[in-house]
mmCIF file of C-alpha atoms in Angstrom:
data_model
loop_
_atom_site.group_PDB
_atom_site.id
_atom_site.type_symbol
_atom_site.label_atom_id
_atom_site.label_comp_id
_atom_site.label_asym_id
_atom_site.label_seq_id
_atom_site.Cartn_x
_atom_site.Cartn_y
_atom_site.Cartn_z
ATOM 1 C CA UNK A 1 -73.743 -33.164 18.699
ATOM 2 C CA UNK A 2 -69.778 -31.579 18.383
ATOM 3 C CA UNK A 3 -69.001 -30.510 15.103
ATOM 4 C CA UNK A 4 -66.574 -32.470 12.917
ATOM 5 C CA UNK A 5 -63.093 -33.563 14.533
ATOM 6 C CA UNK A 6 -59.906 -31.124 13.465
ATOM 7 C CA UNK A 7 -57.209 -33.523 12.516
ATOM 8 C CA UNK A 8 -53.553 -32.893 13.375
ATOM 9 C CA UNK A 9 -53.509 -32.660 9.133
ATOM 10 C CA UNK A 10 -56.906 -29.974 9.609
ATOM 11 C CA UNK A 11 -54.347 -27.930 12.002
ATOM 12 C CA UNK A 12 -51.571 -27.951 9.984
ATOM 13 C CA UNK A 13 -53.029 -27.019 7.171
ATOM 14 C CA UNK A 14 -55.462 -23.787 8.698
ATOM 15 C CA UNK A 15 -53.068 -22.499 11.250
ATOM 16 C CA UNK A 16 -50.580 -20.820 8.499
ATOM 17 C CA UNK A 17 -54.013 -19.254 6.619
ATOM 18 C CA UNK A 18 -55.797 -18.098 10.562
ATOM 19 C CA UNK A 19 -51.959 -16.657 11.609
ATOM 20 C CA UNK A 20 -51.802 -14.786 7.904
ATOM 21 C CA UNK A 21 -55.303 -13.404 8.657
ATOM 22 C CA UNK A 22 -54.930 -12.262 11.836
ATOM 23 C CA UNK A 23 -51.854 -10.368 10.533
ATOM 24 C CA UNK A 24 -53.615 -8.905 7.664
ATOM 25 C CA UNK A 25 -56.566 -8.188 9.586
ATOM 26 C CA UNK A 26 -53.935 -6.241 12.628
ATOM 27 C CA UNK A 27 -52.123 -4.179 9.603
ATOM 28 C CA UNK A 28 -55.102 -3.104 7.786
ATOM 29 C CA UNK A 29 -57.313 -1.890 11.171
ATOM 30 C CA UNK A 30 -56.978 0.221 14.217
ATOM 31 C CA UNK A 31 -55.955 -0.769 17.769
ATOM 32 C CA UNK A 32 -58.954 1.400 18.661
ATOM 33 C CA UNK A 33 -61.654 -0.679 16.795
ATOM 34 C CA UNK A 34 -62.335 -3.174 19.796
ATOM 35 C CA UNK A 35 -61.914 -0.061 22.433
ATOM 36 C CA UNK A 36 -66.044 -1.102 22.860
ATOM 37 C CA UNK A 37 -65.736 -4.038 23.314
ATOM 38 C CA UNK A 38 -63.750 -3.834 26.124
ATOM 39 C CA UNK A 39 -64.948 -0.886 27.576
ATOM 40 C CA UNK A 40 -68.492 -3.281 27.702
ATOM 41 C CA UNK A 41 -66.789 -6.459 28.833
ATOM 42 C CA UNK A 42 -65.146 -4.339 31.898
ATOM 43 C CA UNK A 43 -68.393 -2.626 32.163
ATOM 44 C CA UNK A 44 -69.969 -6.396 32.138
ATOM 45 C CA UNK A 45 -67.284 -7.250 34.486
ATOM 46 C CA UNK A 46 -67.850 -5.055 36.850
ATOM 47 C CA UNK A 47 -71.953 -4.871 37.129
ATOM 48 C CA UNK A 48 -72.229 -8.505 36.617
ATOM 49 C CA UNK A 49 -74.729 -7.875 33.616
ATOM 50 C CA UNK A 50 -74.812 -6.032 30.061
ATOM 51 C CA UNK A 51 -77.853 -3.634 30.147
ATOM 52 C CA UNK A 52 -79.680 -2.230 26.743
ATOM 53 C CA UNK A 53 -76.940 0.822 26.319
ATOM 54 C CA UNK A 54 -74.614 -1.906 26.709
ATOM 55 C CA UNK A 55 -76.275 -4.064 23.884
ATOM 56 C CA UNK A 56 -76.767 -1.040 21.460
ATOM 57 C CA UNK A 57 -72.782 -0.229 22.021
ATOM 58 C CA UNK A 58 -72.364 -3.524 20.836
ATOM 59 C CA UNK A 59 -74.843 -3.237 17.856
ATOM 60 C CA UNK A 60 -72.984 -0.432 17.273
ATOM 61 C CA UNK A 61 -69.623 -2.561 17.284
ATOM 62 C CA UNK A 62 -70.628 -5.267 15.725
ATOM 63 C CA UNK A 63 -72.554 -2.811 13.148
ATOM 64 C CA UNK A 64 -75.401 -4.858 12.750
ATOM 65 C CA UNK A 65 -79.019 -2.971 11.844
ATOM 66 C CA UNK A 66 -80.508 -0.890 14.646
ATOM 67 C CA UNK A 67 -83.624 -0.321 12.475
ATOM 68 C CA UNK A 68 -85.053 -3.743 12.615
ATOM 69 C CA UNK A 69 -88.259 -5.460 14.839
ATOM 70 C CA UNK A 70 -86.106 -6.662 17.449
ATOM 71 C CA UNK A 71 -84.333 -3.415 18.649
ATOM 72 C CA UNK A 72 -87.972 -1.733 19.423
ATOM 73 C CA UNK A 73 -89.057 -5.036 21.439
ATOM 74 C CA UNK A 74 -85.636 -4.852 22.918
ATOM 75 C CA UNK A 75 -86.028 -1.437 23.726
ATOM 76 C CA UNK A 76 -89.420 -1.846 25.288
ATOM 77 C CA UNK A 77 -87.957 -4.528 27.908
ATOM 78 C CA UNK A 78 -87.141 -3.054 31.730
ATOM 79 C CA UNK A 79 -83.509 -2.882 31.678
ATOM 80 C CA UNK A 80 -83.439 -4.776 35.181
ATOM 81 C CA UNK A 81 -85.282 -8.023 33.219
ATOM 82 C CA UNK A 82 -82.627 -7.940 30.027
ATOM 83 C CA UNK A 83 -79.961 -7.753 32.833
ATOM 84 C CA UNK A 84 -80.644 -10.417 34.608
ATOM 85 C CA UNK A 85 -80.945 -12.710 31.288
ATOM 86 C CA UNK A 86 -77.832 -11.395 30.363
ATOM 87 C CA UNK A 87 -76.364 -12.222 34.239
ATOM 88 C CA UNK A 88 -77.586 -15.575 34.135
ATOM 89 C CA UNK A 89 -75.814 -16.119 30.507
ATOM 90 C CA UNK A 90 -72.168 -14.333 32.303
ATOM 91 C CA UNK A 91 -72.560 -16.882 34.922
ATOM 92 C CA UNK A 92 -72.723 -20.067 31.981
ATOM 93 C CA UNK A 93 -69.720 -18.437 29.988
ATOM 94 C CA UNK A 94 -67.753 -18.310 32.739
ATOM 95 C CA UNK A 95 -68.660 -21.139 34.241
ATOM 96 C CA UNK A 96 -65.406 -23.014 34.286
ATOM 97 C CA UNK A 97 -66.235 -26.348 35.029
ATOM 98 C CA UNK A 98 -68.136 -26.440 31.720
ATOM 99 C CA UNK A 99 -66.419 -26.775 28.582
ATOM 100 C CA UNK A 100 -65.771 -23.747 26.204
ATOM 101 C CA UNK A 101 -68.095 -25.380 24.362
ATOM 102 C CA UNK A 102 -71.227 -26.239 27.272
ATOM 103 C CA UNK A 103 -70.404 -22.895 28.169
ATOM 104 C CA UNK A 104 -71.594 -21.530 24.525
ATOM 105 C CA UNK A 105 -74.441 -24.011 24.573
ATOM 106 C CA UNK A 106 -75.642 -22.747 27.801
ATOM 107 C CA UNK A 107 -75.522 -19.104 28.164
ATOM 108 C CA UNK A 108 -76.577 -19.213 23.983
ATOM 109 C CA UNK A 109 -79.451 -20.630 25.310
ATOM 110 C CA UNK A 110 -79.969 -17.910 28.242
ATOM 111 C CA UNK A 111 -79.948 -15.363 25.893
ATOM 112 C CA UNK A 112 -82.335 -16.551 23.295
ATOM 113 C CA UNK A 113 -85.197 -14.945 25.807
ATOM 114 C CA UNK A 114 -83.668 -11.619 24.470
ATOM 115 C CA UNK A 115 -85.104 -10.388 20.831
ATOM 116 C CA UNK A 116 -82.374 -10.155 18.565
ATOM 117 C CA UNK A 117 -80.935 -13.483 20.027
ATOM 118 C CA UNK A 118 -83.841 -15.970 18.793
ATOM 119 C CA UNK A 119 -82.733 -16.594 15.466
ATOM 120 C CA UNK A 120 -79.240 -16.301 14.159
ATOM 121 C CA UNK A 121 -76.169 -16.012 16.242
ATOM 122 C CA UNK A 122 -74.167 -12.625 15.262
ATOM 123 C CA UNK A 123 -75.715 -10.670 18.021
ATOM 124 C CA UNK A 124 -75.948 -13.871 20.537
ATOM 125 C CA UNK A 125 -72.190 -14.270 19.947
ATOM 126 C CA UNK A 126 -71.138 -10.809 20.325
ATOM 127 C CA UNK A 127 -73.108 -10.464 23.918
ATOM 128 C CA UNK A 128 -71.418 -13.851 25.169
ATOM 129 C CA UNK A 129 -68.516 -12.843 24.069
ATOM 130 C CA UNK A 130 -68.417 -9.223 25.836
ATOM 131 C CA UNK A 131 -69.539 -11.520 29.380
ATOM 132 C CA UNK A 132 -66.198 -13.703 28.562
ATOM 133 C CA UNK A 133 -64.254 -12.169 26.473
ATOM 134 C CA UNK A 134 -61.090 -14.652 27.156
ATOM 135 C CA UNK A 135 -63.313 -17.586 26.737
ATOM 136 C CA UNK A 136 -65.934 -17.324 24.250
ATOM 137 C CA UNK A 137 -65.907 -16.328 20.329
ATOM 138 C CA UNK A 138 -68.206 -14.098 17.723
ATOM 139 C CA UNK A 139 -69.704 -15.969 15.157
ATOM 140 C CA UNK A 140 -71.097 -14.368 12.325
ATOM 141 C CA UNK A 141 -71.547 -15.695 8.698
ATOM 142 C CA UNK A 142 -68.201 -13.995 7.500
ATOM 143 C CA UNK A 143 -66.464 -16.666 9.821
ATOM 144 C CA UNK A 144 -68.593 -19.267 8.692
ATOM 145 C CA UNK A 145 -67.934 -19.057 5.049
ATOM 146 C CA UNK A 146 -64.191 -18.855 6.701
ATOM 147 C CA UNK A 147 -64.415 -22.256 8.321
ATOM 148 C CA UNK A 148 -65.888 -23.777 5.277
ATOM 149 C CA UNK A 149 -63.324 -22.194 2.328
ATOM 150 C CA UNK A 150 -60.558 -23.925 5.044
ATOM 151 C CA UNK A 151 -62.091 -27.360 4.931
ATOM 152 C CA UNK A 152 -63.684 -27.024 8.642
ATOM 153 C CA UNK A 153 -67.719 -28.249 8.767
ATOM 154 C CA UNK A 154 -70.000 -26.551 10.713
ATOM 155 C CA UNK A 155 -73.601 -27.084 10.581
ATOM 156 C CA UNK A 156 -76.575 -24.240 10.779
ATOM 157 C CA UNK A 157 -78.574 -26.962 12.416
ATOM 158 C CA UNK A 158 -79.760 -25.505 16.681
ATOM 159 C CA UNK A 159 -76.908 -25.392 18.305
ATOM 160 C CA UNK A 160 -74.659 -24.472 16.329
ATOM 161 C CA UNK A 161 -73.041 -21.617 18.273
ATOM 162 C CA UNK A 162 -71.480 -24.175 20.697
ATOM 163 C CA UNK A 163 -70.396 -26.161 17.836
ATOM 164 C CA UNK A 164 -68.567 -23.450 16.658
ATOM 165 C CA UNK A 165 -66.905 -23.218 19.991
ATOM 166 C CA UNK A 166 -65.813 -26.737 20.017
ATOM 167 C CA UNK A 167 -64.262 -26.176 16.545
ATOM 168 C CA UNK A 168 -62.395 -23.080 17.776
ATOM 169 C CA UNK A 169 -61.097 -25.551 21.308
ATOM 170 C CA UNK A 170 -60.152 -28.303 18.723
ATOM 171 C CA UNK A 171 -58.165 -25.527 17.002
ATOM 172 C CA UNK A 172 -56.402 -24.300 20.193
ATOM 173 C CA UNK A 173 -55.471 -27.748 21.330
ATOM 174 C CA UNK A 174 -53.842 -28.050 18.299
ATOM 175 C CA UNK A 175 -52.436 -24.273 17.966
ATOM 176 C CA UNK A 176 -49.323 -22.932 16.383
ATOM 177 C CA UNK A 177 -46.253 -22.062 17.907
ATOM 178 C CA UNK A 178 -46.396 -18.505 17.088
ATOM 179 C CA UNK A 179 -50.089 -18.384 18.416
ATOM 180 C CA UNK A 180 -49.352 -19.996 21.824
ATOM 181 C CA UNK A 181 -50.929 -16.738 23.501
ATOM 182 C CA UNK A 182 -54.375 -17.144 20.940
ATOM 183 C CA UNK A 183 -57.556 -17.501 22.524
ATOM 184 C CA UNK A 184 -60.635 -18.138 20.814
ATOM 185 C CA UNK A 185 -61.291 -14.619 20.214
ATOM 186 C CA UNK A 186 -57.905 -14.157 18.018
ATOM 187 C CA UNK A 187 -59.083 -17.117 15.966
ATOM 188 C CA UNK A 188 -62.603 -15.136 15.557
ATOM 189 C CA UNK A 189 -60.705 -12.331 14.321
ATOM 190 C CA UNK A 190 -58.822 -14.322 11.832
ATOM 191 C CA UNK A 191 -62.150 -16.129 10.647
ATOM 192 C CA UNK A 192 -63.918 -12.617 10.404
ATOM 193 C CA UNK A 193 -61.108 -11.632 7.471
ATOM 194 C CA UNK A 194 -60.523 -14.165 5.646
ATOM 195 C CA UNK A 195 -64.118 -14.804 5.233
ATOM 196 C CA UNK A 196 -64.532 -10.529 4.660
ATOM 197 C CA UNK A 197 -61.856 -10.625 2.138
ATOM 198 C CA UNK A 198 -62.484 -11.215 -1.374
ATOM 199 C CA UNK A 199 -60.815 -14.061 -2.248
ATOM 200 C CA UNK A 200 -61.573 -15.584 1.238
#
């Protein structure tokens, strides 16, 4: 099931709010800050898969908890089995006769084999989105609380990281002038600080 259509009144309305964020969010922190993540997408992009020091870069990134149950099952996984989940979730996300949002559903569901991936989507997200950076999103709950304070409905019932892609796609179909060169990752970005900010 898609998530909720964005009306043409939806886009008017959240474009000026995801453009101010996305401003705020450029002024406030370094041009360096995503140097991981793209020195692990070209690193994805050029071995076809994302290994474990690959993963803990991005836990690193993403600064989630490297002291939890997951990370020590994760750790105790051959790299050459985690890479080829992870190669058979780059081939879904960049799969481009699927939708952005088939896409999510399908490599989300390739990498829910890997511990850390089976239950939320923060760490999910942030692997897809270092195997397709120009195509897929992170989702985490800061751009969830986002979506909702900006009238947008997204479910937490399964599935919802492709949902969440088919918001962002309504979103760019429906995109500002001044954010004609947005993909779904700028929108993430915006998401991230107005749902980090305090008043967001």
């Amino acid at each position: 099931m898609e998530s909720t259509p964005v009306t043409a009144a939806d886009a008017s309305r959240v474009w000026p709010a995801l453009l101010d964020a996305h401003r705020a969010y450029q002024a406030a922190v370094s041009p360096a800050y995503d140097e991981v993540l793209w020195e692990v997408a070209q690193r994805a992009e050029d071995s076809g898969s994302l290994g474990k020091v690959d993963i803990g870069a991005l836990v690193a990134w993403k600064r989630l908890s490297a002291r939890t149950p997951w990370m020590a099952e994760l750790m105790a996984l051959p790299d050459a089995q985690i890479r080829s989940i992870t190669r058979t979730a780059m081939g879904a996300v960049r799969d481009s006769t699927l939708s952005r949002a088939e896409a999510a559903r399908k490599g989300r569901s390739v990498v829910w084999e890997l511990p850390g991936c089976r239950s939320g989507d923060a760490l999910a997200s942030t692997l897809l989105t270092a195997a397709a950076p120009h195509r897929m999103a992170v989702y985490d709950r800061r751009a969830h609380h986002a979506l909702t304070a900006l009238g947008l409905n997204l479910t937490n019932t399964p599935g919802r990281y492709g949902r969440y892609l088919h918001l962002l796609d309504q979103l760019l179909a429906q995109r500002h002038p001044r954010a004609v060169d947005w993909t779904a990752r700028e929108i993430d970005i915006a998401l991230y600080w107005l749902g980090n900010s305090p008043t967001g």
